[in-house]
Amino acid sequence: MSDEAPAERPELAAQFYRLSRALIAAEEPLLAARGIGMWEYVVLLALGSAGAPTQLELSRITGRDKTRLIGNLDALEVAGLVVRTPDPADRRARQVRITVAGRRVTSSCRSAIRRLDDDLMAGIPPADAEVFRRVLATLVTAAEVVGRSPSEAVPGRGAPAEGRKQ
Amino acid sequence: MSDEAPAERPELAAQFYRLSRALIAAEEPLLAARGIGMWEYVVLLALGSAGAPTQLELSRITGRDKTRLIGNLDALEVAGLVVRTPDPADRRARQVRITVAGRRVTSSCRSAIRRLDDDLMAGIPPADAEVFRRVLATLVTAAEVVGRSPSEAVPGRGAPAEGRKQ
DNA sequence: TATTGTTATACTCTATAACTATA
DNA sequence: TATAGTTATAGAGTATAACAATA
């Protein structure tokens, strides 16, 4: 209990937050130069693997809300990077497919981002980098569950102090 | 050059983004149960180390905009976790100091977050975890500069494709 | 005139609820 | 009635500009 020396270990959330912000800020101009935004790139990436998902399926794949996906698909479609065709089995749904131009843009973006990642990792010894990437991948999957663990529910007093207005 | 097999290496930004989102989402209820929000915790943490900075200095320390800092300081002050006193040397400025109650809340939050971090890292072998934390700290400092490196300026065509409306 | 803290305004992003057309 | 896609509305977060008190 007498943690007089706080050990000064940095908090993971703060570190991940800074890193993601810095990387995304660095990637955005690279994507913009190729005519797309961050979320449109995410959509293109997902479409590169999936076959011809419906918009709702695509929403679930990317984790992006279906209503916000629409604007991205609109932009991608007018840019000729995806096509939306009515689902023959269900005329309410629309199947989304990536085009050849879409694959080309995706590949170009991926290369640029890969280069950025390599720049960031440039100073890390290869052995350490490999450990880092392996642990990172493990944490990403583990993070889905964190917080649901019963390590701590709420502190002493019962009132959840809900109504903060900030 | 013939990278036919994309090697499937995940992108760092996506991984950091997911991790920070998951961790922050898990931390928010812990902080809320103690009566503060994420940014107020950041402010309290900064005040724990700094002596009695002025609001503008605190803005620079935390990286938070000075106008948005105000709401956080208001909330922290009515909660009795910080006090604002006029700077005797410059009557325009106000010095911000953390209170004893503020230190108590900070410590409680830090323990809870430390516990969350430990939960996340629970499955990682200690040796790997140590490497991971060391590399992570290195990357955080390196990330400040990434993107400013000349690894790639803009792709083929000169027009920066600026006016995207999304 | 410049600066500190503050307030006000606008703009983006997000979340939720309605609406249409199909089923 | 329920669902896929769309649109509209409201909220949170952010950025910028304006303002009062002081330097």
Short mmCIF file of C-alpha atoms (C1' of nucleotides) in Angstrom, two decimals:
data_model
loop_
_atom_site.label_atom_id
_atom_site.label_comp_id
_atom_site.label_asym_id
_atom_site.label_seq_id
_atom_site.Cartn_x
_atom_site.Cartn_y
_atom_site.Cartn_z
CA MET A 1 0.00 0.00 0.00
CA SER A 2 2.83 2.41 0.70
CA ASP A 3 3.67 3.01 -2.93
CA GLU A 4 5.73 6.04 -2.13
CA ALA A 5 7.90 5.46 -5.19
CA PRO A 6 5.38 5.33 -8.04
CA ALA A 7 7.82 3.25 -10.16
CA GLU A 8 7.02 5.70 -12.96
CA ARG A 9 5.78 3.01 -15.32
CA PRO A 10 3.92 4.76 -18.11
CA GLU A 11 0.30 3.88 -18.70
CA LEU A 12 -0.40 1.77 -21.75
CA ALA A 13 -3.50 3.68 -22.82
CA ALA A 14 -1.60 6.96 -22.91
CA GLN A 15 1.18 5.44 -24.96
CA PHE A 16 -1.13 3.73 -27.43
CA TYR A 17 -3.17 6.91 -27.72
CA ARG A 18 -0.17 9.04 -28.60
CA LEU A 19 1.14 6.50 -31.06
CA SER A 20 -2.14 6.04 -32.89
CA ARG A 21 -2.71 9.78 -33.07
CA ALA A 22 0.76 10.43 -34.43
CA LEU A 23 0.61 7.61 -36.95
CA ILE A 24 -2.86 8.49 -38.20
CA ALA A 25 -1.86 12.13 -38.53
CA ALA A 26 1.12 11.04 -40.58
CA GLU A 27 -0.92 8.69 -42.75
CA GLU A 28 -3.74 11.06 -43.53
CA PRO A 29 -1.83 13.20 -46.04
CA LEU A 30 -0.57 10.06 -47.78
CA LEU A 31 -4.14 8.83 -48.17
CA ALA A 32 -5.46 12.26 -49.12
CA ALA A 33 -2.85 12.46 -51.87
CA ARG A 34 -4.41 9.30 -53.27
CA GLY A 35 -7.90 10.71 -52.98
CA ILE A 36 -9.30 8.84 -49.97
CA GLY A 37 -9.72 9.27 -46.25
CA MET A 38 -8.80 7.01 -43.38
CA TRP A 39 -12.14 5.26 -43.11
CA GLU A 40 -12.41 4.83 -46.85
CA TYR A 41 -9.07 3.11 -46.77
CA VAL A 42 -10.36 0.81 -44.03
CA VAL A 43 -13.37 0.00 -46.19
CA LEU A 44 -11.18 -0.70 -49.22
CA LEU A 45 -8.94 -2.94 -47.15
CA ALA A 46 -11.93 -4.92 -45.92
CA LEU A 47 -13.32 -5.21 -49.44
CA GLY A 48 -9.98 -6.52 -50.67
CA SER A 49 -10.43 -9.63 -48.56
CA ALA A 50 -14.20 -10.04 -48.51
CA GLY A 51 -15.97 -11.00 -51.69
CA ALA A 52 -19.09 -8.90 -52.23
CA PRO A 53 -20.56 -8.17 -48.83
CA THR A 54 -23.76 -6.26 -48.36
CA GLN A 55 -23.46 -2.88 -46.72
CA LEU A 56 -24.69 -4.22 -43.41
CA GLU A 57 -22.16 -7.03 -43.51
CA LEU A 58 -19.48 -4.51 -44.41
CA SER A 59 -20.57 -2.44 -41.45
CA ARG A 60 -20.05 -5.40 -39.17
CA ILE A 61 -16.70 -6.30 -40.77
CA THR A 62 -15.22 -2.84 -40.39
CA GLY A 63 -16.90 -2.03 -37.10
CA ARG A 64 -18.08 1.22 -38.65
CA ASP A 65 -21.65 2.33 -38.15
CA LYS A 66 -23.86 1.59 -41.14
CA THR A 67 -25.08 5.15 -41.39
CA ARG A 68 -21.60 6.55 -41.51
CA LEU A 69 -20.46 3.93 -43.97
CA ILE A 70 -22.80 5.42 -46.54
CA GLY A 71 -20.86 8.62 -47.04
CA ASN A 72 -17.65 6.67 -47.47
CA LEU A 73 -19.23 4.34 -50.03
CA ASP A 74 -20.68 7.31 -51.89
CA ALA A 75 -17.25 8.90 -52.15
CA LEU A 76 -15.62 5.64 -53.12
CA GLU A 77 -18.25 4.99 -55.76
CA VAL A 78 -18.02 8.38 -57.47
CA ALA A 79 -14.24 7.90 -57.42
CA GLY A 80 -14.75 4.60 -59.21
CA LEU A 81 -13.07 2.57 -56.47
CA VAL A 82 -16.11 0.47 -55.56
CA VAL A 83 -19.40 -0.43 -57.22
CA ARG A 84 -22.73 -1.06 -55.55
CA THR A 85 -25.07 -3.50 -57.24
CA PRO A 86 -28.48 -4.64 -56.05
CA ASP A 87 -28.41 -8.04 -54.41
CA PRO A 88 -30.30 -10.39 -56.74
CA ALA A 89 -31.42 -12.47 -53.77
CA ASP A 90 -32.73 -9.52 -51.73
CA ARG A 91 -33.60 -6.38 -53.60
CA ARG A 92 -33.35 -4.29 -50.47
CA ALA A 93 -29.66 -5.01 -50.08
CA ARG A 94 -26.76 -3.77 -52.18
CA GLN A 95 -23.58 -5.71 -52.72
CA VAL A 96 -20.34 -3.75 -52.55
CA ARG A 97 -17.43 -4.76 -54.71
CA ILE A 98 -13.98 -3.26 -55.04
CA THR A 99 -12.93 -2.28 -58.57
CA VAL A 100 -9.58 -2.70 -60.27
CA ALA A 101 -8.88 0.96 -59.68
CA GLY A 102 -9.84 0.41 -56.06
CA ARG A 103 -7.33 -2.39 -55.73
CA ARG A 104 -4.67 -0.23 -57.29
CA VAL A 105 -5.32 2.63 -54.86
CA THR A 106 -5.44 0.23 -51.94
CA SER A 107 -2.12 -1.28 -52.88
CA SER A 108 -0.52 2.13 -53.25
CA CYS A 109 -1.83 3.24 -49.86
CA ARG A 110 -0.70 0.04 -48.24
CA SER A 111 2.82 0.47 -49.56
CA ALA A 112 3.00 4.04 -48.29
CA ILE A 113 1.75 3.04 -44.87
CA ARG A 114 4.09 0.09 -44.75
CA ARG A 115 6.92 2.51 -45.46
CA LEU A 116 5.74 4.72 -42.63
CA ASP A 117 5.62 1.78 -40.24
CA ASP A 118 9.13 0.79 -41.27
CA ASP A 119 10.31 4.36 -40.66
CA LEU A 120 8.89 4.24 -37.17
CA MET A 121 10.48 0.88 -36.39
CA ALA A 122 13.76 1.76 -38.07
CA GLY A 123 15.73 2.17 -34.86
CA ILE A 124 14.52 -1.03 -33.23
CA PRO A 125 16.75 -4.11 -33.32
CA PRO A 126 15.10 -6.80 -35.47
CA ALA A 127 14.85 -9.31 -32.64
CA ASP A 128 13.13 -6.77 -30.40
CA ALA A 129 10.88 -5.68 -33.24
CA GLU A 130 9.77 -9.25 -33.79
CA VAL A 131 8.93 -9.71 -30.12
CA PHE A 132 7.14 -6.38 -30.14
CA ARG A 133 4.97 -7.27 -33.13
CA ARG A 134 4.09 -10.64 -31.66
CA VAL A 135 3.12 -9.22 -28.28
CA LEU A 136 1.23 -6.39 -29.96
CA ALA A 137 -0.87 -8.83 -31.97
CA THR A 138 -1.63 -10.77 -28.81
CA LEU A 139 -2.68 -7.64 -26.96
CA VAL A 140 -4.98 -6.51 -29.76
CA THR A 141 -6.97 -9.70 -29.47
CA ALA A 142 -6.84 -9.60 -25.68
CA ALA A 143 -8.02 -5.99 -25.59
CA GLU A 144 -11.48 -6.97 -26.78
CA VAL A 145 -12.09 -8.52 -23.39
CA VAL A 146 -10.21 -6.21 -21.06
CA GLY A 147 -12.38 -4.28 -18.64
CA ARG A 148 -14.96 -7.06 -18.66
CA SER A 149 -12.66 -8.89 -16.26
CA PRO A 150 -13.71 -8.75 -12.60
CA SER A 151 -10.39 -7.39 -11.41
CA GLU A 152 -12.27 -4.39 -10.08
CA ALA A 153 -15.92 -3.51 -10.28
CA VAL A 154 -16.33 -0.22 -8.46
CA PRO A 155 -14.48 1.34 -5.55
CA GLY A 156 -15.64 1.78 -2.01
CA ARG A 157 -18.85 3.73 -2.03
CA GLY A 158 -21.77 2.23 -3.84
CA ALA A 159 -22.99 5.29 -5.73
CA PRO A 160 -21.60 5.07 -9.23
CA ALA A 161 -21.26 8.87 -9.41
CA GLU A 162 -22.97 8.68 -12.75
CA GLY A 163 -24.26 12.11 -13.55
CA ARG A 164 -21.08 13.91 -14.38
CA LYS A 165 -21.63 16.74 -16.80
CA GLN A 166 -18.00 17.83 -17.33
CA MET B 1 9.71 -5.95 -55.64
CA SER B 2 7.44 -8.84 -56.55
CA ASP B 3 5.52 -8.73 -53.31
CA GLU B 4 2.84 -11.03 -54.59
CA ALA B 5 2.34 -12.42 -51.12
CA PRO B 6 1.39 -9.34 -49.06
CA ALA B 7 2.93 -10.94 -45.97
CA GLU B 8 -0.26 -9.93 -44.15
CA ARG B 9 1.62 -7.82 -41.62
CA PRO B 10 -0.94 -5.79 -39.70
CA GLU B 11 -0.65 -2.01 -39.77
CA LEU B 12 0.63 -0.40 -36.61
CA ALA B 13 -1.82 2.49 -36.63
CA ALA B 14 -4.79 0.15 -36.74
CA GLN B 15 -3.43 -1.91 -33.88
CA PHE B 16 -2.58 1.07 -31.70
CA TYR B 17 -5.96 2.60 -32.49
CA ARG B 18 -7.87 -0.48 -31.40
CA LEU B 19 -5.80 -0.89 -28.27
CA SER B 20 -6.14 2.70 -27.14
CA ARG B 21 -9.87 2.70 -27.81
CA ALA B 22 -10.39 -0.52 -25.88
CA LEU B 23 -8.23 0.56 -22.96
CA ILE B 24 -9.77 4.02 -22.69
CA ALA B 25 -13.25 2.53 -22.88
CA ALA B 26 -12.30 0.18 -20.04
CA GLU B 27 -10.76 2.97 -17.97
CA GLU B 28 -13.57 5.45 -18.31
CA PRO B 29 -15.97 3.70 -15.90
CA LEU B 30 -13.17 3.33 -13.36
CA LEU B 31 -12.50 7.06 -13.53
CA ALA B 32 -16.19 7.95 -13.56
CA ALA B 33 -16.68 5.89 -10.41
CA ARG B 34 -14.11 8.17 -8.83
CA GLY B 35 -15.84 11.27 -10.11
CA ILE B 36 -13.54 12.39 -12.92
CA GLY B 37 -13.16 12.02 -16.66
CA MET B 38 -10.23 10.98 -18.77
CA TRP B 39 -8.88 14.45 -19.41
CA GLU B 40 -9.32 15.49 -15.81
CA TYR B 41 -7.23 12.51 -14.84
CA VAL B 42 -4.57 13.63 -17.29
CA VAL B 43 -4.63 17.08 -15.70
CA LEU B 44 -4.38 15.63 -12.20
CA LEU B 45 -1.47 13.44 -13.26
CA ALA B 46 0.36 16.43 -14.68
CA LEU B 47 -0.32 18.46 -11.55
CA GLY B 48 1.06 15.67 -9.41
CA SER B 49 4.49 16.20 -10.91
CA ALA B 50 4.47 19.92 -11.68
CA GLY B 51 4.43 22.36 -8.81
CA ALA B 52 1.92 25.14 -9.37
CA PRO B 53 1.80 25.86 -13.08
CA THR B 54 -0.29 28.57 -14.59
CA GLN B 55 -3.15 27.45 -16.77
CA LEU B 56 -1.23 28.25 -19.93
CA GLU B 57 1.74 26.24 -18.73
CA LEU B 58 -0.58 23.40 -17.80
CA SER B 59 -2.05 23.60 -21.28
CA ARG B 60 1.39 23.14 -22.76
CA ILE B 61 2.29 20.33 -20.35
CA THR B 62 -0.78 18.27 -21.08
CA GLY B 63 -1.03 19.16 -24.75
CA ARG B 64 -4.67 20.07 -24.17
CA ASP B 65 -6.02 23.28 -25.61
CA LYS B 66 -6.22 26.09 -23.08
CA THR B 67 -9.88 26.77 -23.80
CA ARG B 68 -10.88 23.18 -23.22
CA LEU B 69 -8.75 22.95 -20.12
CA ILE B 70 -11.03 25.46 -18.44
CA GLY B 71 -14.01 23.16 -18.20
CA ASN B 72 -11.86 20.43 -16.71
CA LEU B 73 -10.38 22.79 -14.14
CA ASP B 74 -13.84 24.06 -13.26
CA ALA B 75 -15.04 20.53 -12.60
CA LEU B 76 -11.90 19.62 -10.67
CA GLU B 77 -12.19 22.77 -8.57
CA VAL B 78 -15.82 22.31 -7.56
CA ALA B 79 -14.90 18.72 -6.69
CA GLY B 80 -12.17 20.08 -4.45
CA LEU B 81 -9.39 18.27 -6.30
CA VAL B 82 -7.52 21.40 -7.42
CA VAL B 83 -7.40 25.02 -6.35
CA ARG B 84 -6.82 28.05 -8.53
CA THR B 85 -5.10 31.02 -6.95
CA PRO B 86 -4.09 34.28 -8.58
CA ASP B 87 -0.43 34.43 -9.48
CA PRO B 88 1.15 37.06 -7.19
CA ALA B 89 3.70 37.89 -9.86
CA ASP B 90 1.19 38.33 -12.69
CA ARG B 91 -2.35 39.09 -11.74
CA ARG B 92 -3.67 37.96 -15.09
CA ALA B 93 -2.53 34.39 -14.49
CA ARG B 94 -3.88 31.78 -12.09
CA GLN B 95 -1.77 29.11 -10.49
CA VAL B 96 -3.26 25.63 -10.36
CA ARG B 97 -2.43 23.34 -7.47
CA ILE B 98 -3.55 19.82 -6.71
CA THR B 99 -5.16 19.30 -3.31
CA VAL B 100 -4.74 16.44 -0.87
CA ALA B 101 -8.07 15.06 -2.02
CA GLY B 102 -6.83 15.42 -5.57
CA ARG B 103 -3.75 13.38 -4.80
CA ARG B 104 -5.88 10.73 -3.15
CA VAL B 105 -8.17 10.45 -6.17
CA THR B 106 -5.19 10.43 -8.52
CA SER B 107 -3.56 7.62 -6.61
CA SER B 108 -6.74 5.59 -6.58
CA CYS B 109 -7.20 6.04 -10.32
CA ARG B 110 -3.60 5.18 -11.01
CA SER B 111 -3.89 1.93 -9.06
CA ALA B 112 -7.03 0.93 -10.91
CA ILE B 113 -5.45 1.68 -14.27
CA ARG B 114 -2.27 -0.12 -13.29
CA ARG B 115 -4.45 -3.13 -12.47
CA LEU B 116 -6.10 -2.88 -15.88
CA ASP B 117 -2.72 -2.73 -17.60
CA ASP B 118 -1.58 -5.78 -15.66
CA ASP B 119 -4.74 -7.62 -16.67
CA LEU B 120 -4.03 -6.88 -20.29
CA MET B 121 -0.41 -8.01 -20.04
CA ALA B 122 -1.24 -11.01 -17.88
CA GLY B 123 -0.73 -13.60 -20.59
CA ILE B 124 2.59 -12.21 -21.83
CA PRO B 125 5.84 -13.87 -20.66
CA PRO B 126 7.77 -11.43 -18.46
CA ALA B 127 10.78 -11.32 -20.76
CA ASP B 128 8.61 -10.48 -23.75
CA ALA B 129 6.67 -7.95 -21.73
CA GLU B 130 9.87 -6.19 -20.77
CA VAL B 131 11.01 -5.98 -24.38
CA PHE B 132 7.57 -4.79 -25.38
CA ARG B 133 7.52 -1.98 -22.84
CA ARG B 134 11.00 -0.86 -23.78
CA VAL B 135 10.25 -0.78 -27.51
CA LEU B 136 6.92 0.90 -26.84
CA ALA B 137 8.60 3.71 -24.93
CA THR B 138 11.08 4.16 -27.75
CA LEU B 139 8.32 4.32 -30.35
CA VAL B 140 6.37 6.89 -28.37
CA THR B 141 9.27 9.29 -28.49
CA ALA B 142 10.02 8.42 -32.12
CA ALA B 143 6.40 8.97 -33.15
CA GLU B 144 6.69 12.69 -32.59
CA VAL B 145 8.86 12.88 -35.68
CA VAL B 146 7.37 10.23 -37.94
CA GLY B 147 5.76 11.53 -41.11
CA ARG B 148 8.12 14.49 -41.14
CA SER B 149 10.70 12.11 -42.58
CA PRO B 150 11.25 12.39 -46.34
CA SER B 151 10.58 8.71 -46.98
CA GLU B 152 7.74 9.78 -49.24
CA ALA B 153 6.47 13.23 -50.01
CA VAL B 154 3.60 12.83 -52.45
CA PRO B 155 2.90 10.21 -55.09
CA GLY B 156 3.06 10.60 -58.85
CA ARG B 157 0.82 13.43 -59.87
CA GLY B 158 1.60 16.84 -58.45
CA ALA B 159 -1.87 17.96 -57.48
CA PRO B 160 -2.33 17.23 -53.83
CA ALA B 161 -6.00 16.35 -54.36
CA GLU B 162 -6.79 18.69 -51.55
CA GLY B 163 -10.41 19.60 -51.80
CA ARG B 164 -12.01 16.37 -50.74
CA LYS B 165 -15.41 16.87 -49.19
CA GLN B 166 -16.08 13.27 -48.11
"C1'" DT C 1 0.26 46.50 -28.12
"C1'" DA C 2 0.60 41.81 -26.15
"C1'" DT C 3 -0.92 38.20 -22.99
"C1'" DT C 4 -4.02 35.27 -19.51
"C1'" DG C 5 -8.11 33.50 -18.76
"C1'" DT C 6 -12.70 33.25 -20.45
"C1'" DT C 7 -16.76 33.05 -23.45
"C1'" DA C 8 -18.88 32.42 -27.89
"C1'" DT C 9 -19.16 30.57 -32.49
"C1'" DA C 10 -18.55 27.25 -35.97
"C1'" DC C 11 -17.19 22.89 -37.67
"C1'" DT C 12 -16.41 17.93 -37.39
"C1'" DC C 13 -17.55 13.48 -35.74
"C1'" DT C 14 -20.61 10.60 -33.78
"C1'" DA C 15 -25.09 8.46 -32.09
"C1'" DT C 16 -29.91 7.96 -32.54
"C1'" DA C 17 -34.10 8.25 -34.52
"C1'" DA C 18 -37.07 8.55 -38.42
"C1'" DC C 19 -38.28 7.31 -43.35
"C1'" DT C 20 -38.51 4.20 -47.97
"C1'" DA C 21 -38.65 0.12 -50.20
"C1'" DT C 22 -38.59 -4.27 -49.95
"C1'" DA C 23 -39.31 -8.78 -47.48
"C1'" DT D 1 -43.90 -6.92 -38.80
"C1'" DA D 2 -39.24 -6.74 -39.66
"C1'" DT D 3 -35.02 -5.53 -42.30
"C1'" DA D 4 -31.44 -2.82 -45.74
"C1'" DG D 5 -30.36 1.38 -46.99
"C1'" DT D 6 -30.93 6.24 -46.50
"C1'" DT D 7 -31.77 10.73 -44.47
"C1'" DA D 8 -32.33 13.92 -40.70
"C1'" DT D 9 -31.59 15.51 -36.11
"C1'" DA D 10 -29.17 16.05 -31.91
"C1'" DG D 11 -25.16 15.57 -29.13
"C1'" DA D 12 -20.11 15.49 -27.93
"C1'" DG D 13 -15.52 17.05 -29.14
"C1'" DT D 14 -12.65 20.26 -31.26
"C1'" DA D 15 -10.82 24.54 -33.31
"C1'" DT D 16 -11.00 29.42 -33.91
"C1'" DA D 17 -12.20 33.90 -32.92
"C1'" DA D 18 -13.61 37.48 -29.89
"C1'" DC D 19 -13.59 39.69 -25.25
"C1'" DA D 20 -12.12 41.69 -20.34
"C1'" DA D 21 -8.47 42.34 -17.25
"C1'" DT D 22 -3.81 43.04 -16.78
"C1'" DA D 23 0.89 43.61 -18.34
#
